[in-house]
């Protein structure tokens, strides 16, 4: 089993930056891909970003390309989502997810491990 814990959410103003962290524990050797999703109440989860755990490949959702970046610290079993130029439409609960599949999947059903989520609020 893999456990994921997100942190770093909060209330920020439009145009501000925020960095989310996701710490993995447990059977981390089984992780090949980490991803970030977000969800607004009443809507489906939206793919935000993904990264290969052992490589350099990353992928971003169209709505965040050019504003968000992803990084990782394998020694700390932690991935980060740097969110810049935040907009009100970025308001959501952000989830970290992990998969043993060696591809960045854009569908949430491809990830068996999930964190509890962290709220990001950007007032309009």
Tab-separated table of N, CA and C in Angstrom:
chain	number	residue	atom	x	y	z
A	1	UNK	N	0.829	-1.194	0.000
A	1	UNK	CA	0.000	0.000	0.000
A	1	UNK	C	0.865	1.246	0.000
A	2	UNK	N	0.313	2.293	-0.571
A	2	UNK	CA	0.981	3.592	-0.616
A	2	UNK	C	0.076	4.611	0.055
A	3	UNK	N	0.658	5.427	0.892
A	3	UNK	CA	-0.093	6.508	1.529
A	3	UNK	C	0.413	7.835	0.987
A	4	UNK	N	-0.511	8.730	0.723
A	4	UNK	CA	-0.179	10.047	0.179
A	4	UNK	C	-0.785	11.124	1.071
A	5	UNK	N	0.008	12.132	1.373
A	5	UNK	CA	-0.467	13.244	2.191
A	5	UNK	C	-0.118	14.553	1.503
A	6	UNK	N	-1.158	15.314	1.152
A	6	UNK	CA	-0.947	16.616	0.522
A	6	UNK	C	-0.872	17.704	1.585
A	7	UNK	N	-0.205	18.780	1.226
A	7	UNK	CA	-0.168	19.961	2.085
A	7	UNK	C	0.114	21.180	1.217
A	8	UNK	N	-0.127	22.354	1.779
A	8	UNK	CA	0.225	23.588	1.096
A	8	UNK	C	-0.942	24.377	0.539
A	9	UNK	N	-2.155	23.849	0.644
A	9	UNK	CA	-3.296	24.592	0.138
A	9	UNK	C	-3.589	25.811	0.988
A	10	UNK	N	-4.479	26.646	0.495
A	10	UNK	CA	-4.847	27.828	1.259
A	10	UNK	C	-5.632	28.810	0.436
A	11	UNK	N	-5.815	29.982	1.019
A	11	UNK	CA	-6.544	31.081	0.380
A	11	UNK	C	-5.530	32.105	-0.116
A	12	UNK	N	-5.541	32.348	-1.422
A	12	UNK	CA	-4.629	33.314	-2.013
A	12	UNK	C	-5.399	34.218	-2.958
A	13	UNK	N	-4.782	35.310	-3.341
A	13	UNK	CA	-5.411	36.248	-4.259
A	13	UNK	C	-5.033	35.914	-5.704
A	14	UNK	N	-5.872	36.355	-6.620
A	14	UNK	CA	-5.586	36.147	-8.033
A	14	UNK	C	-4.225	36.739	-8.388
A	15	UNK	N	-3.450	35.952	-9.136
A	15	UNK	CA	-2.117	36.377	-9.511
A	15	UNK	C	-1.022	35.889	-8.584
A	16	UNK	N	-1.409	35.404	-7.422
A	16	UNK	CA	-0.433	34.891	-6.455
A	16	UNK	C	0.053	33.501	-6.852
A	17	UNK	N	1.029	33.013	-6.087
A	17	UNK	CA	1.582	31.672	-6.300
A	17	UNK	C	1.368	30.837	-5.050
A	18	UNK	N	1.381	29.532	-5.253
A	18	UNK	CA	1.206	28.597	-4.150
A	18	UNK	C	1.909	27.301	-4.541
A	19	UNK	N	2.519	26.639	-3.567
A	19	UNK	CA	3.160	25.356	-3.854
A	19	UNK	C	2.525	24.273	-3.010
A	20	UNK	N	2.056	23.247	-3.671
A	20	UNK	CA	1.509	22.088	-2.991
A	20	UNK	C	2.574	21.001	-2.897
A	21	UNK	N	2.514	20.246	-1.826
A	21	UNK	CA	3.423	19.119	-1.630
A	21	UNK	C	2.619	17.849	-1.448
A	22	UNK	N	3.206	16.747	-1.866
A	22	UNK	CA	2.579	15.439	-1.668
A	22	UNK	C	3.666	14.472	-1.230
A	23	UNK	N	3.560	14.017	-0.003
A	23	UNK	CA	4.540	13.085	0.548
A	23	UNK	C	4.001	11.667	0.471
A	24	UNK	N	4.795	10.786	-0.101
A	24	UNK	CA	4.404	9.387	-0.232
A	24	UNK	C	5.122	8.542	0.816
A	25	UNK	N	4.427	7.538	1.307
A	25	UNK	CA	5.023	6.612	2.256
A	25	UNK	C	4.453	5.224	1.997
A	26	UNK	N	5.021	4.264	2.671
A	26	UNK	CA	4.587	2.890	2.454
A	26	UNK	C	5.405	2.237	1.351
A	27	UNK	N	4.750	1.510	0.486
A	27	UNK	CA	5.417	0.769	-0.567
A	27	UNK	C	5.730	1.693	-1.754
A	28	UNK	N	6.585	2.672	-1.536
A	28	UNK	CA	6.879	3.677	-2.569
A	28	UNK	C	7.644	3.093	-3.746
A	29	UNK	N	8.286	1.954	-3.555
A	29	UNK	CA	9.020	1.335	-4.670
A	29	UNK	C	8.084	0.924	-5.794
A	30	UNK	N	6.797	0.805	-5.482
A	30	UNK	CA	5.826	0.396	-6.496
A	30	UNK	C	5.317	1.560	-7.325
A	31	UNK	N	5.707	2.790	-6.963
A	31	UNK	CA	5.223	3.976	-7.676
A	31	UNK	C	6.044	4.210	-8.931
A	32	UNK	N	5.376	4.411	-10.048
A	32	UNK	CA	6.038	4.815	-11.287
A	32	UNK	C	5.552	6.163	-11.795
A	33	UNK	N	4.365	6.543	-11.414
A	33	UNK	CA	3.798	7.809	-11.874
A	33	UNK	C	3.071	8.496	-10.725
A	34	UNK	N	3.250	9.807	-10.640
A	34	UNK	CA	2.523	10.623	-9.677
A	34	UNK	C	1.751	11.681	-10.458
A	35	UNK	N	0.588	12.022	-9.973
A	35	UNK	CA	-0.229	13.006	-10.678
A	35	UNK	C	-0.968	13.891	-9.692
A	36	UNK	N	-1.390	15.037	-10.205
A	36	UNK	CA	-2.243	15.956	-9.466
A	36	UNK	C	-3.566	16.097	-10.220
A	37	UNK	N	-4.642	15.992	-9.486
A	37	UNK	CA	-5.983	16.233	-10.015
A	37	UNK	C	-6.633	17.309	-9.151
A	38	UNK	N	-7.674	17.903	-9.665
A	38	UNK	CA	-8.442	18.834	-8.857
A	38	UNK	C	-9.930	18.609	-9.112
A	39	UNK	N	-10.706	18.990	-8.133
A	39	UNK	CA	-12.135	18.759	-8.235
A	39	UNK	C	-12.910	19.888	-7.589
A	40	UNK	N	-13.897	20.355	-8.318
A	40	UNK	CA	-14.856	21.326	-7.812
A	40	UNK	C	-16.138	20.566	-7.488
A	41	UNK	N	-16.787	20.927	-6.424
A	41	UNK	CA	-18.001	20.241	-6.001
A	41	UNK	C	-18.999	20.137	-7.143
A	42	UNK	N	-19.467	18.925	-7.373
A	42	UNK	CA	-20.453	18.698	-8.414
A	42	UNK	C	-19.871	18.429	-9.792
A	43	UNK	N	-18.554	18.476	-9.885
A	43	UNK	CA	-17.904	18.229	-11.163
A	43	UNK	C	-16.940	17.058	-11.049
A	44	UNK	N	-16.536	16.514	-12.189
A	44	UNK	CA	-15.582	15.414	-12.204
A	44	UNK	C	-14.178	15.923	-11.897
A	45	UNK	N	-13.341	14.990	-11.458
A	45	UNK	CA	-11.954	15.342	-11.231
A	45	UNK	C	-11.280	15.700	-12.548
A	46	UNK	N	-10.450	16.713	-12.490
A	46	UNK	CA	-9.745	17.213	-13.672
A	46	UNK	C	-8.255	16.947	-13.526
A	47	UNK	N	-7.650	16.377	-14.547
A	47	UNK	CA	-6.202	16.162	-14.541
A	47	UNK	C	-5.495	17.517	-14.577
A	48	UNK	N	-4.520	17.689	-13.696
A	48	UNK	CA	-3.758	18.935	-13.632
A	48	UNK	C	-2.331	18.732	-14.123
A	49	UNK	N	-1.643	17.735	-13.566
A	49	UNK	CA	-0.244	17.511	-13.918
A	49	UNK	C	0.143	16.091	-13.554
A	50	UNK	N	1.149	15.581	-14.260
A	50	UNK	CA	1.647	14.255	-13.949
A	50	UNK	C	3.141	14.197	-14.204
A	51	UNK	N	3.807	13.307	-13.492
A	51	UNK	CA	5.240	13.158	-13.656
A	51	UNK	C	5.653	11.717	-13.410
A	52	UNK	N	6.639	11.268	-14.168
A	52	UNK	CA	7.204	9.954	-13.935
A	52	UNK	C	8.040	9.992	-12.662
A	53	UNK	N	7.902	8.995	-11.846
A	53	UNK	CA	8.613	8.977	-10.566
A	53	UNK	C	10.117	8.832	-10.770
A	54	UNK	N	10.525	8.034	-11.751
A	54	UNK	CA	11.952	7.768	-11.963
A	54	UNK	C	12.523	8.468	-13.180
A	55	UNK	N	11.731	9.220	-13.887
A	55	UNK	CA	12.224	9.904	-15.074
A	55	UNK	C	11.929	11.378	-15.014
A	56	UNK	N	12.026	12.003	-16.158
A	56	UNK	CA	11.842	13.446	-16.225
A	56	UNK	C	10.563	13.847	-16.951
A	57	UNK	N	9.796	12.891	-17.388
A	57	UNK	CA	8.606	13.218	-18.168
A	57	UNK	C	7.558	13.886	-17.289
A	58	UNK	N	6.956	14.939	-17.818
A	58	UNK	CA	5.847	15.617	-17.158
A	58	UNK	C	4.775	15.933	-18.187
A	59	UNK	N	3.572	16.126	-17.699
A	59	UNK	CA	2.452	16.471	-18.588
A	59	UNK	C	1.494	17.338	-17.801
A	60	UNK	N	0.927	18.317	-18.480
A	60	UNK	CA	0.047	19.254	-17.811
A	60	UNK	C	-1.278	19.378	-18.532
A	61	UNK	N	-2.315	19.613	-17.760
A	61	UNK	CA	-3.606	19.878	-18.356
A	61	UNK	C	-3.599	21.214	-19.095
A	62	UNK	N	-4.437	21.334	-20.100
A	62	UNK	CA	-4.444	22.537	-20.935
A	62	UNK	C	-4.725	23.796	-20.121
A	63	UNK	N	-5.523	23.682	-19.098
A	63	UNK	CA	-5.924	24.866	-18.345
A	63	UNK	C	-4.813	25.419	-17.460
A	64	UNK	N	-3.747	24.655	-17.258
A	64	UNK	CA	-2.676	25.115	-16.364
A	64	UNK	C	-1.327	25.212	-17.061
A	65	UNK	N	-1.248	24.808	-18.320
A	65	UNK	CA	0.021	24.866	-19.037
A	65	UNK	C	0.566	26.281	-19.057
A	66	UNK	N	1.860	26.386	-18.768
A	66	UNK	CA	2.510	27.683	-18.744
A	66	UNK	C	2.409	28.389	-17.399
A	67	UNK	N	1.551	27.909	-16.516
A	67	UNK	CA	1.392	28.537	-15.189
A	67	UNK	C	1.838	27.610	-14.062
A	68	UNK	N	1.627	26.333	-14.231
A	68	UNK	CA	1.972	25.353	-13.192
A	68	UNK	C	3.192	24.554	-13.625
A	69	UNK	N	4.003	24.180	-12.656
A	69	UNK	CA	5.116	23.270	-12.910
A	69	UNK	C	5.103	22.180	-11.848
A	70	UNK	N	5.719	21.058	-12.187
A	70	UNK	CA	5.784	19.930	-11.264
A	70	UNK	C	7.227	19.538	-11.055
A	71	UNK	N	7.540	19.156	-9.853
A	71	UNK	CA	8.884	18.700	-9.550
A	71	UNK	C	8.790	17.598	-8.493
A	72	UNK	N	9.911	16.952	-8.238
A	72	UNK	CA	9.904	15.887	-7.251
A	72	UNK	C	11.241	15.794	-6.569
A	73	UNK	N	11.217	15.245	-5.391
A	73	UNK	CA	12.415	14.961	-4.622
A	73	UNK	C	12.315	13.496	-4.236
A	74	UNK	N	12.982	12.656	-5.013
A	74	UNK	CA	12.869	11.213	-4.781
A	74	UNK	C	13.415	10.815	-3.418
A	75	UNK	N	14.431	11.518	-2.961
A	75	UNK	CA	15.019	11.193	-1.658
A	75	UNK	C	14.010	11.410	-0.537
A	76	UNK	N	13.098	12.364	-0.732
A	76	UNK	CA	12.080	12.659	0.276
A	76	UNK	C	10.735	12.018	-0.067
A	77	UNK	N	10.694	11.288	-1.185
A	77	UNK	CA	9.423	10.683	-1.639
A	77	UNK	C	8.316	11.728	-1.721
A	78	UNK	N	8.661	12.869	-2.271
A	78	UNK	CA	7.733	13.996	-2.300
A	78	UNK	C	7.674	14.605	-3.696
A	79	UNK	N	6.478	14.930	-4.127
A	79	UNK	CA	6.295	15.673	-5.369
A	79	UNK	C	5.669	17.021	-5.037
A	80	UNK	N	5.923	17.975	-5.914
A	80	UNK	CA	5.463	19.342	-5.680
A	80	UNK	C	4.703	19.847	-6.903
A	81	UNK	N	3.743	20.695	-6.648
A	81	UNK	CA	3.029	21.388	-7.713
A	81	UNK	C	3.156	22.876	-7.450
A	82	UNK	N	3.942	23.540	-8.272
A	82	UNK	CA	4.113	24.979	-8.161
A	82	UNK	C	3.069	25.650	-9.028
A	83	UNK	N	2.217	26.432	-8.400
A	83	UNK	CA	1.113	27.073	-9.114
A	83	UNK	C	1.339	28.577	-9.125
A	84	UNK	N	1.515	29.115	-10.304
A	84	UNK	CA	1.751	30.546	-10.474
A	84	UNK	C	0.584	31.205	-11.199
A	85	UNK	N	0.502	32.509	-11.079
A	85	UNK	CA	-0.544	33.286	-11.763
A	85	UNK	C	-1.917	32.668	-11.530
A	86	UNK	N	-2.218	32.410	-10.283
A	86	UNK	CA	-3.470	31.727	-9.957
A	86	UNK	C	-4.684	32.566	-10.328
A	87	UNK	N	-5.718	31.841	-10.751
A	87	UNK	CA	-6.962	32.470	-11.168
A	87	UNK	C	-8.100	31.928	-10.305
A	88	UNK	N	-9.221	32.609	-10.340
A	88	UNK	CA	-10.364	32.154	-9.556
A	88	UNK	C	-10.823	30.769	-10.008
A	89	UNK	N	-10.653	30.488	-11.287
A	89	UNK	CA	-11.061	29.178	-11.798
A	89	UNK	C	-10.138	28.039	-11.362
A	90	UNK	N	-9.044	28.367	-10.690
A	90	UNK	CA	-8.174	27.338	-10.117
A	90	UNK	C	-8.682	26.878	-8.757
A	91	UNK	N	-9.700	27.532	-8.245
A	91	UNK	CA	-10.267	27.143	-6.962
A	91	UNK	C	-10.813	25.719	-7.036
A	92	UNK	N	-10.332	24.855	-6.142
A	92	UNK	CA	-10.734	23.448	-6.149
A	92	UNK	C	-10.053	22.740	-4.985
A	93	UNK	N	-10.450	21.504	-4.785
A	93	UNK	CA	-9.689	20.616	-3.911
A	93	UNK	C	-8.681	19.897	-4.801
A	94	UNK	N	-7.425	19.963	-4.415
A	94	UNK	CA	-6.353	19.360	-5.192
A	94	UNK	C	-5.942	18.040	-4.544
A	95	UNK	N	-5.883	17.010	-5.391
A	95	UNK	CA	-5.540	15.674	-4.928
A	95	UNK	C	-4.245	15.205	-5.570
A	96	UNK	N	-3.471	14.507	-4.791
A	96	UNK	CA	-2.287	13.817	-5.277
A	96	UNK	C	-2.665	12.361	-5.500
A	97	UNK	N	-2.135	11.763	-6.568
A	97	UNK	CA	-2.443	10.374	-6.877
A	97	UNK	C	-1.187	9.651	-7.334
A	98	UNK	N	-1.162	8.351	-7.142
A	98	UNK	CA	0.003	7.555	-7.523
A	98	UNK	C	-0.437	6.280	-8.227
A	99	UNK	N	0.425	5.839	-9.145
A	99	UNK	CA	0.136	4.630	-9.904
A	99	UNK	C	1.425	3.861	-10.133
A	100	UNK	N	1.288	2.550	-10.281
A	100	UNK	CA	2.426	1.725	-10.634
A	100	UNK	C	2.602	1.632	-12.142
A	101	UNK	N	1.685	2.189	-12.908
A	101	UNK	CA	1.750	2.161	-14.367
A	101	UNK	C	2.805	3.146	-14.838
A	102	UNK	N	3.583	2.726	-15.837
A	102	UNK	CA	4.707	3.528	-16.296
A	102	UNK	C	4.309	4.499	-17.402
A	103	UNK	N	3.128	5.094	-17.248
A	103	UNK	CA	2.675	6.141	-18.157
A	103	UNK	C	1.874	7.148	-17.377
A	104	UNK	N	1.921	8.385	-17.803
A	104	UNK	CA	1.117	9.419	-17.156
A	104	UNK	C	-0.292	9.319	-17.725
A	105	UNK	N	-1.202	8.851	-16.934
A	105	UNK	CA	-2.585	8.684	-17.366
A	105	UNK	C	-3.381	9.939	-17.019
A	106	UNK	N	-4.281	10.309	-17.892
A	106	UNK	CA	-5.064	11.523	-17.685
A	106	UNK	C	-6.395	11.257	-16.987
A	107	UNK	N	-6.716	9.974	-16.824
A	107	UNK	CA	-7.982	9.617	-16.192
A	107	UNK	C	-7.749	9.210	-14.750
A	108	UNK	N	-8.598	9.693	-13.871
A	108	UNK	CA	-8.386	9.413	-12.451
A	108	UNK	C	-8.523	7.929	-12.120
A	109	UNK	N	-9.261	7.193	-12.913
A	109	UNK	CA	-9.451	5.769	-12.616
A	109	UNK	C	-8.156	4.972	-12.807
A	110	UNK	N	-7.145	5.585	-13.389
A	110	UNK	CA	-5.873	4.909	-13.580
A	110	UNK	C	-4.971	4.940	-12.351
A	111	UNK	N	-5.420	5.611	-11.298
A	111	UNK	CA	-4.590	5.794	-10.114
A	111	UNK	C	-5.259	5.130	-8.904
A	112	UNK	N	-4.639	4.123	-8.353
A	112	UNK	CA	-5.243	3.428	-7.212
A	112	UNK	C	-5.006	4.098	-5.865
A	113	UNK	N	-4.013	4.974	-5.801
A	113	UNK	CA	-3.664	5.592	-4.522
A	113	UNK	C	-3.952	7.089	-4.571
A	114	UNK	N	-4.590	7.577	-3.499
A	114	UNK	CA	-5.010	8.982	-3.451
A	114	UNK	C	-4.750	9.579	-2.078
A	115	UNK	N	-4.428	10.851	-2.085
A	115	UNK	CA	-4.352	11.585	-0.837
A	115	UNK	C	-5.719	12.098	-0.446
A	116	UNK	N	-5.763	12.793	0.675
A	116	UNK	CA	-7.036	13.266	1.207
A	116	UNK	C	-7.483	14.577	0.575
A	117	UNK	N	-6.594	15.241	-0.134
A	117	UNK	CA	-6.942	16.485	-0.797
A	117	UNK	C	-6.607	17.705	0.036
A	118	UNK	N	-6.325	18.800	-0.651
A	118	UNK	CA	-6.062	20.073	0.016
A	118	UNK	C	-6.777	21.178	-0.755
A	119	UNK	N	-7.432	22.052	-0.030
A	119	UNK	CA	-8.253	23.091	-0.650
A	119	UNK	C	-7.404	24.272	-1.095
A	120	UNK	N	-7.625	24.694	-2.322
A	120	UNK	CA	-7.024	25.919	-2.847
A	120	UNK	C	-8.166	26.854	-3.235
A	121	UNK	N	-8.145	28.052	-2.676
A	121	UNK	CA	-9.209	29.013	-2.939
A	121	UNK	C	-8.607	30.306	-3.457
A	122	UNK	N	-9.099	30.737	-4.616
A	122	UNK	CA	-8.672	31.997	-5.220
A	122	UNK	C	-9.937	32.803	-5.476
A	123	UNK	N	-10.254	33.762	-4.624
A	123	UNK	CA	-11.493	34.522	-4.773
A	123	UNK	C	-11.494	35.317	-6.076
A	124	UNK	N	-12.677	35.460	-6.641
A	124	UNK	CA	-12.794	36.246	-7.879
A	124	UNK	C	-12.923	37.724	-7.582
